[in-house]
Short mmCIF file of N, CA, C and O in Angstrom, two decimals:
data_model
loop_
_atom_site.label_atom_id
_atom_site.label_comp_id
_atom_site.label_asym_id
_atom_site.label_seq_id
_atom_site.Cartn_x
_atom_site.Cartn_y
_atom_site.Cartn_z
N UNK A 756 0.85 -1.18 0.00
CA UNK A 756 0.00 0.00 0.00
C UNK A 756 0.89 1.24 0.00
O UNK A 756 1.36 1.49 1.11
N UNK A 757 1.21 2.00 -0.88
CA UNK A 757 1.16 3.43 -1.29
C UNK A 757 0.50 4.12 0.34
O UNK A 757 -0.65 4.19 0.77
N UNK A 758 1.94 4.57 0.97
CA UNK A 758 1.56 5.56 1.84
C UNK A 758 2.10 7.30 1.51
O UNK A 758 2.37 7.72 0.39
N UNK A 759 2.14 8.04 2.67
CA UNK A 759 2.38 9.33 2.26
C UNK A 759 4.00 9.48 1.83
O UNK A 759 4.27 10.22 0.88
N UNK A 760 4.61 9.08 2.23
CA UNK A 760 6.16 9.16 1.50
C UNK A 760 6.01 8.37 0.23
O UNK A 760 6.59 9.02 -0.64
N UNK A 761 5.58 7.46 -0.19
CA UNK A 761 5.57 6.74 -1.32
C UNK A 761 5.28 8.52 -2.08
O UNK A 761 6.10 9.33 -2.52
N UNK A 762 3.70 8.58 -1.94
CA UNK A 762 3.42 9.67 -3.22
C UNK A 762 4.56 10.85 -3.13
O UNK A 762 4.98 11.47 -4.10
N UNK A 763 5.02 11.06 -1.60
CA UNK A 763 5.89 12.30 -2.34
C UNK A 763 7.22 11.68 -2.95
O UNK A 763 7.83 12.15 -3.92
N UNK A 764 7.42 11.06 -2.56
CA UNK A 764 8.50 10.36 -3.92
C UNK A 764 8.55 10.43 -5.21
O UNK A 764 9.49 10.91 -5.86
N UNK A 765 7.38 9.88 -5.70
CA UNK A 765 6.74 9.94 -6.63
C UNK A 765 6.56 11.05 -7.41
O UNK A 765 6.93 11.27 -8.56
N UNK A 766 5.76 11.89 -6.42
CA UNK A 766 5.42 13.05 -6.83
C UNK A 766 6.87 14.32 -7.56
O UNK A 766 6.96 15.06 -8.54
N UNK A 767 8.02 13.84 -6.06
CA UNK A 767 9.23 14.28 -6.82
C UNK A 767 9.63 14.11 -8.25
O UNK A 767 9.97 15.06 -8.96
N UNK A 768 9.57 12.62 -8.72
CA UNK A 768 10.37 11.91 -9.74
C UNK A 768 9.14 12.32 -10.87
O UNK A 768 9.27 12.10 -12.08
N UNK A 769 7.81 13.01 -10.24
CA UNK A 769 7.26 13.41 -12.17
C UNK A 769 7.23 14.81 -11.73
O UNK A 769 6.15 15.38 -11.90
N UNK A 770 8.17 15.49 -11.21
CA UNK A 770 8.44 17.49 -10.80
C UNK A 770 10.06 16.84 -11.68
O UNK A 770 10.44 17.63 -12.55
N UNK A 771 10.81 15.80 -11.55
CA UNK A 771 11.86 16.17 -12.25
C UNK A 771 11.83 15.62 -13.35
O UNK A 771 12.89 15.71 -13.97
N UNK A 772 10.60 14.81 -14.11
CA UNK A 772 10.33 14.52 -15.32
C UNK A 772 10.31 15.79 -15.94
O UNK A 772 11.17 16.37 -16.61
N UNK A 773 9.13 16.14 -15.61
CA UNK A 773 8.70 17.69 -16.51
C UNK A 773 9.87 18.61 -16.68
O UNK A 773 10.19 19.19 -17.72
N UNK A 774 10.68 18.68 -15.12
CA UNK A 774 11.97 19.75 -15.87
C UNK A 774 12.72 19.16 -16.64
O UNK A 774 13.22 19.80 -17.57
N UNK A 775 12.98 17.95 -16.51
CA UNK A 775 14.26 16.94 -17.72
C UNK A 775 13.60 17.53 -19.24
O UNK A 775 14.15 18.09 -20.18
N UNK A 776 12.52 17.21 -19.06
CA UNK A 776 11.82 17.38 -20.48
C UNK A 776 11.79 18.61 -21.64
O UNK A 776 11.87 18.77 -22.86
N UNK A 777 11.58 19.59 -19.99
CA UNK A 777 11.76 20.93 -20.80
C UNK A 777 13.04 21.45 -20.91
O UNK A 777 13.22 22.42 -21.64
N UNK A 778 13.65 21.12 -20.51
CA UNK A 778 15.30 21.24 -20.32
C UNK A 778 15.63 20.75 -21.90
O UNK A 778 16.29 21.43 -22.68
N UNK A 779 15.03 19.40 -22.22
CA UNK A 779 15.70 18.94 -23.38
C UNK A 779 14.97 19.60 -24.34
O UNK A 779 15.61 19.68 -25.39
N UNK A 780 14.16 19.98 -24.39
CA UNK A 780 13.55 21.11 -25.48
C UNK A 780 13.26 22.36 -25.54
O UNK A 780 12.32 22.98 -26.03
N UNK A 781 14.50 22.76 -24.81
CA UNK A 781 15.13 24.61 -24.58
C UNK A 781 15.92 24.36 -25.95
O UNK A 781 16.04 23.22 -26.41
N UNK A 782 16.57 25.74 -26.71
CA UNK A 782 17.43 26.17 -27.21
C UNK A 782 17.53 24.87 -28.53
O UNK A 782 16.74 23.98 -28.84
N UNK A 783 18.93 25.27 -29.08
CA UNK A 783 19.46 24.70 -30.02
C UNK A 783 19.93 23.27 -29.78
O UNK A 783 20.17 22.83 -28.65
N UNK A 784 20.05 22.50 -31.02
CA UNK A 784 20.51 21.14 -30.45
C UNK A 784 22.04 21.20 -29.62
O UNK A 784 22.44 20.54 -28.65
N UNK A 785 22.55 22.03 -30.22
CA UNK A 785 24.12 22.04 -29.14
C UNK A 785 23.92 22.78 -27.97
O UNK A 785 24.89 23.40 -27.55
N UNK A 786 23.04 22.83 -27.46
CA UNK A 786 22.40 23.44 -26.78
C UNK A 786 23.21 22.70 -25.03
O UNK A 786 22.37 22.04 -24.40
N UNK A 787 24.47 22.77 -24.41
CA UNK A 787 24.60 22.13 -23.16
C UNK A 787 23.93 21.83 -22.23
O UNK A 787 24.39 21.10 -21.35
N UNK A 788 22.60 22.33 -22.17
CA UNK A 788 21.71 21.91 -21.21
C UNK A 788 21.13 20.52 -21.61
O UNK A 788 21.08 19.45 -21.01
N UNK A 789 20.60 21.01 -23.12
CA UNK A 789 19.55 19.55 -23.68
C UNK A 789 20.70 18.91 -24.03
O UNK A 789 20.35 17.86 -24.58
N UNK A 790 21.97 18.98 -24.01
CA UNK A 790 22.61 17.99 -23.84
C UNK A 790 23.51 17.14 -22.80
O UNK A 790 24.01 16.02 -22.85
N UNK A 791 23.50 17.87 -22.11
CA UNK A 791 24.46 17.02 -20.88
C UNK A 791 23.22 17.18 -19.47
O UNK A 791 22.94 16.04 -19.10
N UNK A 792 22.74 17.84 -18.97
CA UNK A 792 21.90 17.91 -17.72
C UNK A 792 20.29 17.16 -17.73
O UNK A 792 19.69 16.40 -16.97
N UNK A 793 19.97 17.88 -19.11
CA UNK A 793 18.57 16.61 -18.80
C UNK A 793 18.31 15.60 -19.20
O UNK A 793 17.18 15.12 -19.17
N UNK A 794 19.57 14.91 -19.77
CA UNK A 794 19.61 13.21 -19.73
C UNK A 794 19.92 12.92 -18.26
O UNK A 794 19.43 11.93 -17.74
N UNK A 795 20.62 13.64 -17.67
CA UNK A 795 21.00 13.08 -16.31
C UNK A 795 19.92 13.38 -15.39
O UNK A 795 19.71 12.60 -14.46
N UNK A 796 19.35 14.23 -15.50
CA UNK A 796 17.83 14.61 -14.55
C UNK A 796 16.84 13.39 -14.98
O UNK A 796 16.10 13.11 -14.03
N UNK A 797 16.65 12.76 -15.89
CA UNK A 797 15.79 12.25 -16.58
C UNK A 797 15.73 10.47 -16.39
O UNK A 797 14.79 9.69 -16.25
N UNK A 798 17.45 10.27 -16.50
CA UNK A 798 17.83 9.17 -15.78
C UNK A 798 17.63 8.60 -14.42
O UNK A 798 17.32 7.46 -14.06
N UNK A 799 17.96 9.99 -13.61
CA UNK A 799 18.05 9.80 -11.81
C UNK A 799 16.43 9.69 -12.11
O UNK A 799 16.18 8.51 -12.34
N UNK A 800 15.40 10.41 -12.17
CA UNK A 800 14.06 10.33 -12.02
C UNK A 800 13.95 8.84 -12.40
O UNK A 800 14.11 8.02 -11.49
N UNK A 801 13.68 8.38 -13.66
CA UNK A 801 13.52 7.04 -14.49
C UNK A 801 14.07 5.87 -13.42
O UNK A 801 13.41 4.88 -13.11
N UNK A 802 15.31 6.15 -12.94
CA UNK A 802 16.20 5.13 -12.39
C UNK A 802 15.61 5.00 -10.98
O UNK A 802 15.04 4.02 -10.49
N UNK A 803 15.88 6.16 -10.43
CA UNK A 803 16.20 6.02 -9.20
C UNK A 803 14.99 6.43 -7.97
O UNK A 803 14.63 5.82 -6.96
N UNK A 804 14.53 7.80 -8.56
CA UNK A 804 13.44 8.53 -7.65
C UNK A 804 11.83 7.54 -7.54
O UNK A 804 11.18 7.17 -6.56
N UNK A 805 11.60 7.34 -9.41
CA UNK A 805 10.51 6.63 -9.35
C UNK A 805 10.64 4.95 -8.45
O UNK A 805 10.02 4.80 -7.39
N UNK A 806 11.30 4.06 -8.89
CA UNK A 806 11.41 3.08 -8.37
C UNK A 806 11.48 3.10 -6.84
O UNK A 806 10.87 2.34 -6.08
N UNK A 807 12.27 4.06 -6.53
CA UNK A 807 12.43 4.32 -4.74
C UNK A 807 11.33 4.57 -4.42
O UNK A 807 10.99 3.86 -3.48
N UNK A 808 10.22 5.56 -4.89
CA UNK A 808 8.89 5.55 -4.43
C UNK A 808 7.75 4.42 -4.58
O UNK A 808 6.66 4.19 -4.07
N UNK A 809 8.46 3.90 -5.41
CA UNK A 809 7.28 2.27 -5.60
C UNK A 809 7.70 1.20 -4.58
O UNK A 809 7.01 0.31 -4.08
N UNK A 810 8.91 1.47 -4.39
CA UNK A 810 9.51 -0.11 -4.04
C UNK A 810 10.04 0.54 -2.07
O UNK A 810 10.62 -0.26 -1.33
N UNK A 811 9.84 1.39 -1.78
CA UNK A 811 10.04 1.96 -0.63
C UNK A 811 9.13 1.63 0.35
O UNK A 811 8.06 2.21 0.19
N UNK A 812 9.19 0.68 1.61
CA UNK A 812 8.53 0.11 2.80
C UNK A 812 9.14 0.27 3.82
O UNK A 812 10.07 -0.37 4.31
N UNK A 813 8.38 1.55 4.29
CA UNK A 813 8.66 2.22 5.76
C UNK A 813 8.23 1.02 6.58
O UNK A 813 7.57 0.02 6.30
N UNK A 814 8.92 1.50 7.86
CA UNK A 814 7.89 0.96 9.39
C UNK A 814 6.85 1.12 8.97
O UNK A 814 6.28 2.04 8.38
N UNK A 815 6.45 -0.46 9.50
CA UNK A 815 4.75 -0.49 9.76
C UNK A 815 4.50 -0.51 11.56
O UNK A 815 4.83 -1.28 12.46
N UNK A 816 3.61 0.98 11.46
CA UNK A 816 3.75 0.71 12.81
C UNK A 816 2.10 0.24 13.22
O UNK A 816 1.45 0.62 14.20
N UNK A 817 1.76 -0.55 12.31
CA UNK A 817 0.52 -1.80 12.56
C UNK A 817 1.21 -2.94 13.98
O UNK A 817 0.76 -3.19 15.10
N UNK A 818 2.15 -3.28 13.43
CA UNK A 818 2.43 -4.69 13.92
C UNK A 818 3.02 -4.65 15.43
O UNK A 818 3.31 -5.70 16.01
#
């Protein structure tokens, strides 16, 4: 079950989708941003932020 840290996790990793995105469709193609920073924003989100919010199981303080 999806508790309150799950969604803000989540919620982080699609706040750094949208900037990866627009990042890569600023300026010109040689453009250093759309090329070196929002593959790497885009990755950590994809990789790391989303999965950590799916797969993340706090204390249950049920038991």
């Amino acid at each position: 079950m999806l508790n309150k840290k799950n969604l803000i996790l989540i919620g982080i990793g699609i706040l750094l989708l949208i900037i990866g995105f627009i990042c890569l469709g600023t300026g010109p193609a040689d453009n250093p941003v759309s090329l070196s920073v929002a593959p790497i924003i885009l990755t950590i989100a994809y990789v790391v932020i989303i999965p950590l919010g799916i797969l993340f199981n706090g204390k249950d303080k049920d038991k």
